[in-house]
Amino acid sequence: MNNYKLTIQYDGARYKGWQRLGNNDNTIQGKIENVLTELAGEKIEIIGSSRTDAGVHAYEQIANFKMKKNSTEEEVMQYLNRYLPNDISVVDVTLEHERFHARYNAKDKTYVYKIWNEQYPHPFMRKYSMHVEEKLDIEKMRQASQYFLGKHDFTSFSNAKSKKKSMVREIYSLEINENEGFIEIRIRGNGFLYNMVRKIVGTLIEVGLGEKDAATIPSIIESKERIQTGRMADAQGLYLEKVGF
Amino acid sequence: MNNYKLTIQYDGARYKGWQRLGNNDNTIQGKIENVLTELAGEKIEIIGSSRTDAGVHAYEQIANFKMKKNSTEEEVMQYLNRYLPNDISVVDVTLEHERFHARYNAKDKTYVYKIWNEQYPHPFMRKYSMHVEEKLDIEKMRQASQYFLGKHDFTSFSNAKSKKKSMVREIYSLEINENEGFIEIRIRGNGFLYNMVRKIVGTLIEVGLGEKDAATIPSIIESKERIQTGRMADAQGLYLEKVGF
């Protein structure tokens, strides 16, 4: 069995997220599996590093799959790019040792959230960022961001359904930068719960607008009550940027 | 009468180009005039520097209009951005002396054309660039670009309908740069005929693919026959980048 690693870029706007739900649903995993099953002549399942939510984009999602057929890396890449819709792109394919696993071996994930913070809309990025017209106070957002660092139970910053699994995640870094009218929030951690990045970003926006005080964040985390958290940032501004191994 | 200058950015994908054709057509000029007529309480006509074709974008289109009402620059800008669709954005408004004219006073225009030159599609730029999978020979394209410089009758590189007006235009510069998988062709001149930039770019692509020899360009220009020119590059890769005064 050959074990292939895929590096995938996608515009998530049209999809119900990464994870396949049924057999013919509109998910990124489903689209890729359908094409690979055609190539392989056998049912192929792929393992993704990160389950991006509906509407979320990826600059660099990693996935792997096993196949009996001996296709070269180049053949797999060409076949996928030929038959996938053009909002999903395979930018690299490599053969890995048989034990490589895109999810278990992933050590950290970096997401970036883009906010367009000008009065006027951005014609080219209007579907790829969140538009906040009122000027955000970045210094306040940076102060608030410090409270998320480290290991916490993030129940109050998630819409995860399961209560059996651990809600503890560790955030390694959270940086906020301005770049030509955009505010980019870059967050790296060992993993993220369902909707967690968008809820953290939404809270940082509330702080930046002066609607919420940064100092209240520790008690929101400690409460483990979802009702305490405020807005959730739009999916269209969020990108999976990198998976570390 | 106040004379306002607008700096406008737009995603041209949904529009039939800049220039208003009828009263309720889907043009950028028409959309802006409709909003300004509401603001002014009188019929407003705007003058654009450049008549971008259907599907062509603008980073910086310039226009002016006269209005009796004494609105501040800030009021005009806010009103426009509030009522225009969000693929048209007014990024600046200034009051000018009464003789300022966006078309007559424009000295030069710069267009940029973006080609995505990788095997795989670009998920985020697929609607904002032209995808050419085969590697282009940039050195050959640069050699070819030299023949367009200076003053020429560009009849063979245009689909302009009128044969009465002069087809002579002067090209000041034509630069080709690579930038992270994109090839950007930047062309500055005193004006451009209908479809002229796209026909020049299309010819440069043919040269880059080895389909056409750079040395044949002077004779194509001299022939003044449209049948001599080859492909026309897609509208979606073209942007009006700057208007010089």
Tab-separated table of C-alpha atoms in Angstrom:
chain	number	residue	atom	x	y	z
A	1	MET	CA	0.000	0.000	0.000
A	2	ASN	CA	1.273	3.460	-0.888
A	3	ASN	CA	0.640	6.244	1.584
A	4	TYR	CA	0.243	9.636	-0.104
A	5	LYS	CA	0.316	13.000	1.630
A	6	LEU	CA	-1.675	15.819	0.019
A	7	THR	CA	-1.263	19.556	0.564
A	8	ILE	CA	-4.596	21.147	-0.278
A	9	GLN	CA	-5.780	24.732	-0.708
A	10	TYR	CA	-9.455	25.618	-0.889
A	11	ASP	CA	-12.032	28.348	-0.980
A	12	GLY	CA	-14.557	26.973	1.515
A	13	ALA	CA	-17.457	29.246	0.529
A	14	ARG	CA	-19.440	26.621	-1.395
A	15	TYR	CA	-18.836	23.718	0.987
A	16	LYS	CA	-20.287	22.301	4.185
A	17	GLY	CA	-16.787	22.089	5.608
A	18	TRP	CA	-14.018	19.527	5.380
A	19	GLN	CA	-15.600	16.460	6.937
A	20	ARG	CA	-17.673	14.077	4.827
A	21	LEU	CA	-21.136	13.587	6.271
A	22	GLY	CA	-22.848	11.251	3.834
A	23	ASN	CA	-21.874	9.703	0.523
A	24	ASN	CA	-22.728	12.485	-1.870
A	25	ASP	CA	-22.604	15.572	0.231
A	26	ASN	CA	-20.939	18.836	-0.570
A	27	THR	CA	-17.822	18.565	1.578
A	28	ILE	CA	-14.187	18.971	0.654
A	29	GLN	CA	-13.256	15.532	1.934
A	30	GLY	CA	-16.118	14.038	-0.068
A	31	LYS	CA	-15.102	15.808	-3.297
A	32	ILE	CA	-11.497	14.609	-3.010
A	33	GLU	CA	-12.459	11.041	-2.083
A	34	ASN	CA	-14.755	10.767	-5.081
A	35	VAL	CA	-11.959	11.723	-7.463
A	36	LEU	CA	-9.417	9.442	-5.777
A	37	THR	CA	-11.839	6.504	-5.822
A	38	GLU	CA	-12.060	6.933	-9.606
A	39	LEU	CA	-8.267	7.032	-9.901
A	40	ALA	CA	-7.686	4.068	-7.606
A	41	GLY	CA	-10.445	1.747	-8.790
A	42	GLU	CA	-11.145	1.048	-5.132
A	43	LYS	CA	-12.944	2.953	-2.366
A	44	ILE	CA	-10.560	5.567	-0.976
A	45	GLU	CA	-10.855	7.319	2.358
A	46	ILE	CA	-8.712	10.304	3.209
A	47	ILE	CA	-7.669	11.567	6.619
A	48	GLY	CA	-7.492	15.321	7.070
A	49	SER	CA	-5.396	17.103	9.697
A	50	SER	CA	-8.105	19.574	10.587
A	51	ARG	CA	-11.894	19.535	10.232
A	52	THR	CA	-12.542	23.043	8.955
A	53	ASP	CA	-16.125	24.270	9.476
A	54	ALA	CA	-18.575	25.150	6.703
A	55	GLY	CA	-17.389	28.203	4.766
A	56	VAL	CA	-13.873	28.172	6.229
A	57	HIS	CA	-10.906	28.329	3.813
A	58	ALA	CA	-7.513	26.635	3.786
A	59	TYR	CA	-4.153	27.811	2.521
A	60	GLU	CA	-2.606	24.546	3.620
A	61	GLN	CA	-4.715	21.611	4.711
A	62	ILE	CA	-2.854	18.307	4.983
A	63	ALA	CA	-4.406	14.920	4.286
A	64	ASN	CA	-3.233	11.378	3.609
A	65	PHE	CA	-4.677	8.284	1.985
A	66	LYS	CA	-3.598	4.750	1.143
A	67	MET	CA	-3.964	3.150	-2.272
A	68	LYS	CA	-2.865	-0.122	-3.848
A	69	LYS	CA	-2.281	1.396	-7.270
A	70	ASN	CA	1.280	2.558	-7.984
A	71	SER	CA	0.683	6.078	-9.250
A	72	THR	CA	3.504	8.595	-9.118
A	73	GLU	CA	3.119	11.715	-6.991
A	74	GLU	CA	2.884	13.756	-10.206
A	75	GLU	CA	0.123	11.504	-11.583
A	76	VAL	CA	-1.946	11.806	-8.400
A	77	MET	CA	-1.562	15.586	-8.378
A	78	GLN	CA	-2.477	15.992	-12.048
A	79	TYR	CA	-5.476	13.679	-11.786
A	80	LEU	CA	-6.849	15.504	-8.754
A	81	ASN	CA	-6.417	18.974	-10.230
A	82	ARG	CA	-7.987	17.843	-13.473
A	83	TYR	CA	-11.163	16.493	-11.901
A	84	LEU	CA	-11.627	18.586	-8.764
A	85	PRO	CA	-13.668	21.812	-8.961
A	86	ASN	CA	-11.329	24.795	-9.293
A	87	ASP	CA	-12.022	26.115	-5.797
A	88	ILE	CA	-10.116	23.090	-4.444
A	89	SER	CA	-6.487	22.804	-5.440
A	90	VAL	CA	-3.846	20.181	-4.683
A	91	VAL	CA	-0.555	22.040	-4.478
A	92	ASP	CA	1.709	19.157	-3.469
A	93	VAL	CA	1.710	15.353	-3.287
A	94	THR	CA	4.439	13.272	-1.614
A	95	LEU	CA	4.843	9.582	-0.782
A	96	GLU	CA	5.276	9.017	2.951
A	97	HIS	CA	6.181	6.044	5.080
A	98	GLU	CA	3.230	3.760	5.787
A	99	ARG	CA	2.643	5.007	9.339
A	100	PHE	CA	2.245	8.685	8.468
A	101	HIS	CA	-1.180	9.869	9.679
A	102	ALA	CA	-2.335	13.415	8.894
A	103	ARG	CA	-4.378	13.759	12.077
A	104	TYR	CA	-2.435	11.777	14.706
A	105	ASN	CA	0.954	13.141	13.602
A	106	ALA	CA	-0.187	16.767	13.466
A	107	LYS	CA	1.484	18.648	16.322
A	108	ASP	CA	-0.011	22.054	15.883
A	109	LYS	CA	-2.329	24.053	13.659
A	110	THR	CA	-2.245	27.704	12.715
A	111	TYR	CA	-5.371	29.570	11.718
A	112	VAL	CA	-5.483	33.137	10.457
A	113	TYR	CA	-8.538	35.367	10.615
A	114	LYS	CA	-8.796	38.404	8.309
A	115	ILE	CA	-10.789	41.483	9.268
A	116	TRP	CA	-11.156	44.337	6.765
A	117	ASN	CA	-11.271	47.372	9.035
A	118	GLU	CA	-12.099	50.314	6.762
A	119	GLN	CA	-15.323	52.250	6.307
A	120	TYR	CA	-15.723	51.124	2.708
A	121	PRO	CA	-16.041	47.488	1.573
A	122	HIS	CA	-13.109	45.727	-0.104
A	123	PRO	CA	-14.383	44.672	-3.560
A	124	PHE	CA	-11.902	41.812	-4.007
A	125	MET	CA	-11.784	40.510	-0.438
A	126	ARG	CA	-15.455	40.923	0.432
A	127	LYS	CA	-15.964	37.141	0.386
A	128	TYR	CA	-12.607	36.376	1.982
A	129	SER	CA	-12.643	38.531	5.093
A	130	MET	CA	-15.038	39.961	7.658
A	131	HIS	CA	-15.852	43.644	7.220
A	132	VAL	CA	-15.848	45.687	10.455
A	133	GLU	CA	-16.430	49.377	9.660
A	134	GLU	CA	-15.778	50.842	13.093
A	135	LYS	CA	-12.081	51.213	13.953
A	136	LEU	CA	-10.899	48.430	16.233
A	137	ASP	CA	-8.578	49.176	19.147
A	138	ILE	CA	-5.759	46.796	18.403
A	139	GLU	CA	-3.873	47.439	21.627
A	140	LYS	CA	-6.898	46.371	23.643
A	141	MET	CA	-7.295	43.282	21.453
A	142	ARG	CA	-3.636	42.400	22.043
A	143	GLN	CA	-4.116	42.711	25.794
A	144	ALA	CA	-7.181	40.467	25.612
A	145	SER	CA	-5.391	37.905	23.471
A	146	GLN	CA	-2.928	37.122	26.296
A	147	TYR	CA	-5.673	35.517	28.396
A	148	PHE	CA	-6.225	32.778	25.823
A	149	LEU	CA	-2.608	31.589	25.835
A	150	GLY	CA	-1.758	28.302	27.490
A	151	LYS	CA	-3.818	25.273	28.439
A	152	HIS	CA	-7.506	25.861	29.205
A	153	ASP	CA	-10.847	24.107	29.118
A	154	PHE	CA	-12.415	25.979	26.195
A	155	THR	CA	-16.020	24.791	26.694
A	156	SER	CA	-17.286	28.383	26.777
A	157	PHE	CA	-15.539	29.125	23.452
A	158	SER	CA	-16.924	26.216	21.484
A	159	ASN	CA	-20.077	24.750	20.040
A	160	ALA	CA	-18.695	21.227	20.250
A	161	LYS	CA	-21.503	18.745	20.807
A	162	SER	CA	-19.739	15.931	22.607
A	163	LYS	CA	-19.358	16.404	26.333
A	164	LYS	CA	-17.483	13.171	26.732
A	165	LYS	CA	-14.267	14.228	25.059
A	166	SER	CA	-11.797	16.614	26.627
A	167	MET	CA	-12.433	20.292	26.019
A	168	VAL	CA	-8.893	21.174	27.043
A	169	ARG	CA	-6.707	22.709	24.332
A	170	GLU	CA	-3.410	24.550	24.454
A	171	ILE	CA	-2.849	27.802	22.583
A	172	TYR	CA	0.824	28.484	21.844
A	173	SER	CA	0.570	31.907	20.282
A	174	LEU	CA	-1.982	34.531	19.310
A	175	GLU	CA	-0.706	37.462	17.251
A	176	ILE	CA	-2.589	40.452	15.927
A	177	ASN	CA	-1.126	42.451	13.047
A	178	GLU	CA	-2.264	45.308	10.835
A	179	ASN	CA	-1.576	45.037	7.153
A	180	GLU	CA	-2.898	47.642	4.675
A	181	GLY	CA	-6.360	47.991	6.154
A	182	PHE	CA	-6.603	44.372	7.271
A	183	ILE	CA	-6.271	43.124	10.803
A	184	GLU	CA	-4.917	39.591	10.839
A	185	ILE	CA	-5.382	37.428	13.913
A	186	ARG	CA	-3.054	34.422	13.818
A	187	ILE	CA	-3.613	31.670	16.366
A	188	ARG	CA	-1.521	28.543	16.832
A	189	GLY	CA	-2.429	25.684	19.123
A	190	ASN	CA	-2.363	21.927	19.513
A	191	GLY	CA	-5.967	21.741	18.352
A	192	PHE	CA	-9.221	23.652	18.255
A	193	LEU	CA	-12.777	22.738	19.205
A	194	TYR	CA	-15.746	23.212	16.890
A	195	ASN	CA	-16.190	26.982	16.206
A	196	MET	CA	-13.483	27.795	18.785
A	197	VAL	CA	-11.343	30.114	16.641
A	198	ARG	CA	-14.390	32.036	15.449
A	199	LYS	CA	-15.670	32.486	19.017
A	200	ILE	CA	-12.283	33.702	20.237
A	201	VAL	CA	-12.046	36.127	17.292
A	202	GLY	CA	-15.611	37.320	17.902
A	203	THR	CA	-14.731	38.079	21.519
A	204	LEU	CA	-11.553	39.916	20.469
A	205	ILE	CA	-13.675	42.036	18.100
A	206	GLU	CA	-16.043	42.911	20.953
A	207	VAL	CA	-13.026	44.009	22.994
A	208	GLY	CA	-11.682	46.022	20.041
A	209	LEU	CA	-15.057	47.787	19.732
A	210	GLY	CA	-15.115	48.592	23.453
A	211	GLU	CA	-18.174	46.380	24.028
A	212	LYS	CA	-16.355	44.045	26.356
A	213	ASP	CA	-13.525	44.510	28.820
A	214	ALA	CA	-10.410	42.384	28.274
A	215	ALA	CA	-10.213	41.625	31.980
A	216	THR	CA	-13.495	39.663	31.847
A	217	ILE	CA	-12.016	36.944	29.644
A	218	PRO	CA	-10.499	34.752	32.389
A	219	SER	CA	-13.858	34.491	34.150
A	220	ILE	CA	-15.610	33.621	30.855
A	221	ILE	CA	-13.104	30.811	30.300
A	222	GLU	CA	-13.486	29.606	33.897
A	223	SER	CA	-17.294	29.658	33.781
A	224	LYS	CA	-17.332	26.939	31.065
A	225	GLU	CA	-20.709	28.341	30.057
A	226	ARG	CA	-21.331	29.093	26.407
A	227	ILE	CA	-23.936	31.688	27.248
A	228	GLN	CA	-21.117	33.881	28.561
A	229	THR	CA	-19.450	34.245	25.173
A	230	GLY	CA	-20.615	36.797	22.704
A	231	ARG	CA	-20.540	36.939	18.977
A	232	MET	CA	-18.973	34.395	16.654
A	233	ALA	CA	-16.942	35.796	13.748
A	234	ASP	CA	-18.121	34.914	10.200
A	235	ALA	CA	-16.711	31.743	8.637
A	236	GLN	CA	-15.603	33.590	5.484
A	237	GLY	CA	-12.711	35.377	7.236
A	238	LEU	CA	-11.090	32.208	8.580
A	239	TYR	CA	-8.261	30.228	6.974
A	240	LEU	CA	-6.388	27.127	8.073
A	241	GLU	CA	-2.878	28.404	7.354
A	242	LYS	CA	-0.488	25.674	8.395
A	243	VAL	CA	-0.299	22.249	10.010
A	244	GLY	CA	2.895	21.449	11.893
A	245	PHE	CA	4.294	17.899	12.196
B	1	MET	CA	-21.638	73.948	-8.417
B	2	ASN	CA	-19.317	71.657	-6.485
B	3	ASN	CA	-16.993	69.421	-8.466
B	4	TYR	CA	-16.246	66.141	-6.682
B	5	LYS	CA	-13.505	63.708	-7.594
B	6	LEU	CA	-14.095	60.042	-6.745
B	7	THR	CA	-11.518	57.281	-6.410
B	8	ILE	CA	-13.312	54.015	-7.063
B	9	GLN	CA	-12.374	50.361	-6.709
B	10	TYR	CA	-14.473	47.584	-8.225
B	11	ASP	CA	-14.753	43.915	-8.970
B	12	GLY	CA	-15.996	44.069	-12.568
B	13	ALA	CA	-17.204	40.460	-12.792
B	14	ARG	CA	-20.923	41.226	-12.544
B	15	TYR	CA	-20.946	44.329	-14.747
B	16	LYS	CA	-21.120	45.212	-18.412
B	17	GLY	CA	-18.164	47.521	-17.955
B	18	TRP	CA	-17.796	51.104	-16.814
B	19	GLN	CA	-19.782	53.021	-19.407
B	20	ARG	CA	-23.534	53.514	-18.997
B	21	LEU	CA	-25.436	52.248	-22.015
B	22	GLY	CA	-29.085	52.846	-21.132
B	23	ASN	CA	-30.901	54.119	-18.069
B	24	ASN	CA	-31.135	50.976	-16.005
B	25	ASP	CA	-28.316	48.841	-17.256
B	26	ASN	CA	-25.801	46.943	-15.229
B	27	THR	CA	-22.790	49.213	-15.584
B	28	ILE	CA	-20.553	50.711	-12.934
B	29	GLN	CA	-21.168	54.256	-14.128
B	30	GLY	CA	-24.912	53.612	-14.039
B	31	LYS	CA	-24.848	52.184	-10.516
B	32	ILE	CA	-22.918	55.178	-9.169
B	33	GLU	CA	-25.066	57.731	-11.017
B	34	ASN	CA	-28.233	56.214	-9.623
B	35	VAL	CA	-26.993	56.579	-6.050
B	36	LEU	CA	-25.690	60.116	-6.611
B	37	THR	CA	-28.970	61.195	-8.229
B	38	GLU	CA	-30.738	60.115	-5.027
B	39	LEU	CA	-28.263	62.057	-2.903
B	40	ALA	CA	-28.363	65.198	-5.053
B	41	GLY	CA	-32.075	65.375	-5.763
B	42	GLU	CA	-31.134	66.154	-9.369
B	43	LYS	CA	-29.968	64.068	-12.287
B	44	ILE	CA	-26.222	63.446	-11.905
B	45	GLU	CA	-23.816	62.383	-14.629
B	46	ILE	CA	-20.318	61.233	-13.808
B	47	ILE	CA	-17.240	61.323	-16.014
B	48	GLY	CA	-14.839	58.406	-15.699
B	49	SER	CA	-11.159	58.495	-16.649
B	50	SER	CA	-11.203	55.141	-18.336
B	51	ARG	CA	-13.962	53.032	-19.913
B	52	THR	CA	-13.122	49.610	-18.580
B	53	ASP	CA	-14.617	46.707	-20.575
B	54	ALA	CA	-17.161	44.212	-19.278
B	55	GLY	CA	-15.648	42.035	-16.539
B	56	VAL	CA	-12.553	44.214	-16.072
B	57	HIS	CA	-11.655	45.322	-12.523
B	58	ALA	CA	-10.292	48.564	-11.102
B	59	TYR	CA	-7.984	49.223	-8.182
B	60	GLU	CA	-8.185	52.929	-8.879
B	61	GLN	CA	-10.679	54.357	-11.333
B	62	ILE	CA	-11.094	58.137	-11.176
B	63	ALA	CA	-14.347	59.973	-11.891
B	64	ASN	CA	-15.821	63.412	-11.299
B	65	PHE	CA	-19.292	64.899	-11.093
B	66	LYS	CA	-20.900	68.261	-10.416
B	67	MET	CA	-23.708	68.804	-7.928
B	68	LYS	CA	-25.526	71.850	-6.570
B	69	LYS	CA	-25.992	70.376	-3.112
B	70	ASN	CA	-23.296	71.250	-0.570
B	71	SER	CA	-22.401	67.837	0.786
B	72	THR	CA	-19.053	67.335	2.460
B	73	GLU	CA	-16.559	64.907	0.954
B	74	GLU	CA	-17.168	62.592	3.925
B	75	GLU	CA	-20.957	62.695	3.373
B	76	VAL	CA	-20.621	61.833	-0.308
B	77	MET	CA	-18.296	58.949	0.466
B	78	GLN	CA	-20.487	57.525	3.221
B	79	TYR	CA	-23.671	57.826	1.147
B	80	LEU	CA	-22.104	56.064	-1.825
B	81	ASN	CA	-20.646	53.215	0.204
B	82	ARG	CA	-23.912	52.762	2.023
B	83	TYR	CA	-26.043	52.385	-1.108
B	84	LEU	CA	-23.655	50.923	-3.677
B	85	PRO	CA	-23.373	47.127	-3.994
B	86	ASN	CA	-20.322	45.888	-2.081
B	87	ASP	CA	-18.340	44.983	-5.206
B	88	ILE	CA	-18.040	48.739	-5.916
B	89	SER	CA	-16.229	50.794	-3.313
B	90	VAL	CA	-15.502	54.521	-3.092
B	91	VAL	CA	-12.149	54.805	-1.343
B	92	ASP	CA	-11.697	58.579	-1.567
B	93	VAL	CA	-13.698	61.752	-2.311
B	94	THR	CA	-12.158	65.218	-2.752
B	95	LEU	CA	-13.498	68.596	-3.844
B	96	GLU	CA	-11.694	69.894	-6.931
B	97	HIS	CA	-11.639	73.202	-8.781
B	98	GLU	CA	-14.535	73.565	-11.205
B	99	ARG	CA	-12.511	72.782	-14.315
B	100	PHE	CA	-11.198	69.418	-13.177
B	101	HIS	CA	-12.261	66.767	-15.727
B	102	ALA	CA	-11.499	63.086	-15.052
B	103	ARG	CA	-11.126	62.196	-18.725
B	104	TYR	CA	-9.589	65.312	-20.329
B	105	ASN	CA	-7.093	65.867	-17.510
B	106	ALA	CA	-5.964	62.231	-17.366
B	107	LYS	CA	-2.402	62.055	-18.692
B	108	ASP	CA	-1.755	58.367	-18.503
B	109	LYS	CA	-3.318	55.114	-17.405
B	110	THR	CA	-1.740	52.000	-15.978
B	111	TYR	CA	-3.324	48.596	-16.360
B	112	VAL	CA	-2.083	45.408	-14.775
B	113	TYR	CA	-2.852	41.923	-16.042
B	114	LYS	CA	-2.504	38.911	-13.727
B	115	ILE	CA	-1.696	35.451	-15.020
B	116	TRP	CA	-1.611	32.505	-12.625
B	117	ASN	CA	1.108	30.321	-14.119
B	118	GLU	CA	1.027	27.088	-12.124
B	119	GLN	CA	-0.324	23.654	-13.009
B	120	TYR	CA	-2.987	23.781	-10.308
B	121	PRO	CA	-5.740	26.404	-10.064
B	122	HIS	CA	-5.556	29.192	-7.467
B	123	PRO	CA	-8.704	28.805	-5.303
B	124	PHE	CA	-8.787	32.446	-4.156
B	125	MET	CA	-7.684	34.145	-7.375
B	126	ARG	CA	-9.521	31.937	-9.844
B	127	LYS	CA	-11.954	34.752	-10.673
B	128	TYR	CA	-9.306	37.494	-10.499
B	129	SER	CA	-6.626	36.200	-12.834
B	130	MET	CA	-6.198	34.113	-15.987
B	131	HIS	CA	-4.943	30.587	-15.422
B	132	VAL	CA	-2.238	29.424	-17.855
B	133	GLU	CA	-1.008	25.956	-16.859
B	134	GLU	CA	1.915	25.654	-19.268
B	135	LYS	CA	5.058	27.495	-18.114
B	136	LEU	CA	5.455	30.816	-19.935
B	137	ASP	CA	8.868	31.915	-21.180
B	138	ILE	CA	9.114	35.303	-19.530
B	139	GLU	CA	12.328	36.319	-21.258
B	140	LYS	CA	10.691	35.867	-24.655
B	141	MET	CA	7.655	37.837	-23.453
B	142	ARG	CA	9.937	40.651	-22.299
B	143	GLN	CA	11.637	40.744	-25.691
B	144	ALA	CA	8.243	40.875	-27.406
B	145	SER	CA	7.006	43.627	-25.113
B	146	GLN	CA	9.631	46.069	-26.446
B	147	TYR	CA	7.920	46.233	-29.850
B	148	PHE	CA	4.797	47.762	-28.356
B	149	LEU	CA	6.605	50.712	-26.774
B	150	GLY	CA	6.191	54.165	-28.282
B	151	LYS	CA	3.602	55.663	-30.618
B	152	HIS	CA	1.800	53.300	-32.970
B	153	ASP	CA	-1.461	52.913	-34.835
B	154	PHE	CA	-2.940	50.037	-32.794
B	155	THR	CA	-5.788	49.125	-35.180
B	156	SER	CA	-4.637	45.493	-35.295
B	157	PHE	CA	-4.683	45.291	-31.493
B	158	SER	CA	-8.176	46.609	-30.959
B	159	ASN	CA	-11.828	45.859	-31.505
B	160	ALA	CA	-12.707	49.551	-31.559
B	161	LYS	CA	-15.704	50.144	-33.818
B	162	SER	CA	-15.155	53.719	-34.959
B	163	LYS	CA	-12.800	54.141	-37.899
B	164	LYS	CA	-13.095	57.897	-37.830
B	165	LYS	CA	-11.170	58.504	-34.625
B	166	SER	CA	-7.419	58.144	-34.376
B	167	MET	CA	-6.145	54.672	-33.566
B	168	VAL	CA	-2.765	56.037	-32.552
B	169	ARG	CA	-1.771	55.539	-28.931
B	170	GLU	CA	1.525	55.838	-27.105
B	171	ILE	CA	2.753	53.171	-24.708
B	172	TYR	CA	5.248	54.502	-22.164
B	173	SER	CA	6.179	51.296	-20.401
B	174	LEU	CA	5.409	47.590	-20.404
B	175	GLU	CA	6.857	45.547	-17.550
B	176	ILE	CA	6.566	41.843	-16.853
B	177	ASN	CA	7.245	40.534	-13.354
B	178	GLU	CA	6.945	37.217	-11.562
B	179	ASN	CA	5.438	37.222	-8.120
B	180	GLU	CA	4.752	33.970	-6.228
B	181	GLY	CA	3.339	32.027	-9.144
B	182	PHE	CA	1.739	35.034	-10.795
B	183	ILE	CA	3.018	36.817	-13.870
B	184	GLU	CA	2.008	40.462	-13.793
B	185	ILE	CA	2.039	42.483	-16.989
B	186	ARG	CA	1.930	46.197	-16.243
B	187	ILE	CA	1.297	48.572	-19.135
B	188	ARG	CA	1.234	52.367	-19.017
B	189	GLY	CA	0.185	54.585	-21.876
B	190	ASN	CA	-1.632	57.785	-22.784
B	191	GLY	CA	-4.749	55.771	-23.574
B	192	PHE	CA	-5.952	52.408	-24.795
B	193	LEU	CA	-8.403	51.373	-27.509
B	194	TYR	CA	-11.301	48.989	-26.899
B	195	ASN	CA	-9.870	45.548	-25.938
B	196	MET	CA	-6.313	46.771	-26.681
B	197	VAL	CA	-4.660	45.685	-23.421
B	198	ARG	CA	-6.265	42.249	-23.595
B	199	LYS	CA	-5.125	41.746	-27.211
B	200	ILE	CA	-1.564	42.806	-26.379
B	201	VAL	CA	-1.520	40.457	-23.368
B	202	GLY	CA	-3.008	37.649	-25.465
B	203	THR	CA	-0.197	38.073	-27.986
B	204	LEU	CA	2.440	38.129	-25.242
B	205	ILE	CA	0.995	34.848	-23.916
B	206	GLU	CA	1.273	33.298	-27.387
B	207	VAL	CA	4.928	34.369	-27.477
B	208	GLY	CA	5.462	32.961	-23.965
B	209	LEU	CA	4.002	29.622	-25.074
B	210	GLY	CA	6.223	29.517	-28.157
B	211	GLU	CA	3.237	29.757	-30.510
B	212	LYS	CA	4.319	33.057	-31.977
B	213	ASP	CA	7.734	34.603	-32.629
B	214	ALA	CA	8.405	37.951	-30.948
B	215	ALA	CA	9.948	39.296	-34.175
B	216	THR	CA	6.591	39.092	-35.983
B	217	ILE	CA	5.015	41.786	-33.799
B	218	PRO	CA	6.202	44.857	-35.752
B	219	SER	CA	4.644	43.520	-38.943
B	220	ILE	CA	1.373	42.747	-37.137
B	221	ILE	CA	1.255	46.340	-35.883
B	222	GLU	CA	2.118	47.714	-39.339
B	223	SER	CA	-0.488	45.567	-41.079
B	224	LYS	CA	-3.343	47.336	-39.259
B	225	GLU	CA	-5.351	44.185	-39.798
B	226	ARG	CA	-7.158	42.646	-36.870
B	227	ILE	CA	-7.088	39.226	-38.434
B	228	GLN	CA	-3.336	39.176	-37.815
B	229	THR	CA	-3.691	39.236	-34.051
B	230	GLY	CA	-4.296	36.109	-32.105
B	231	ARG	CA	-5.997	35.423	-28.869
B	232	MET	CA	-7.476	37.992	-26.510
B	233	ALA	CA	-6.777	37.483	-22.790
B	234	ASP	CA	-9.801	37.000	-20.476
B	235	ALA	CA	-11.341	40.127	-18.942
B	236	GLN	CA	-11.131	38.702	-15.424
B	237	GLY	CA	-7.335	39.086	-15.205
B	238	LEU	CA	-7.315	42.801	-16.068
B	239	TYR	CA	-7.268	45.726	-13.605
B	240	LEU	CA	-7.153	49.469	-14.137
B	241	GLU	CA	-4.425	50.211	-11.602
B	242	LYS	CA	-3.788	53.940	-11.750
B	243	VAL	CA	-4.741	57.114	-13.582
B	244	GLY	CA	-2.088	59.833	-13.758
B	245	PHE	CA	-2.938	63.547	-13.904
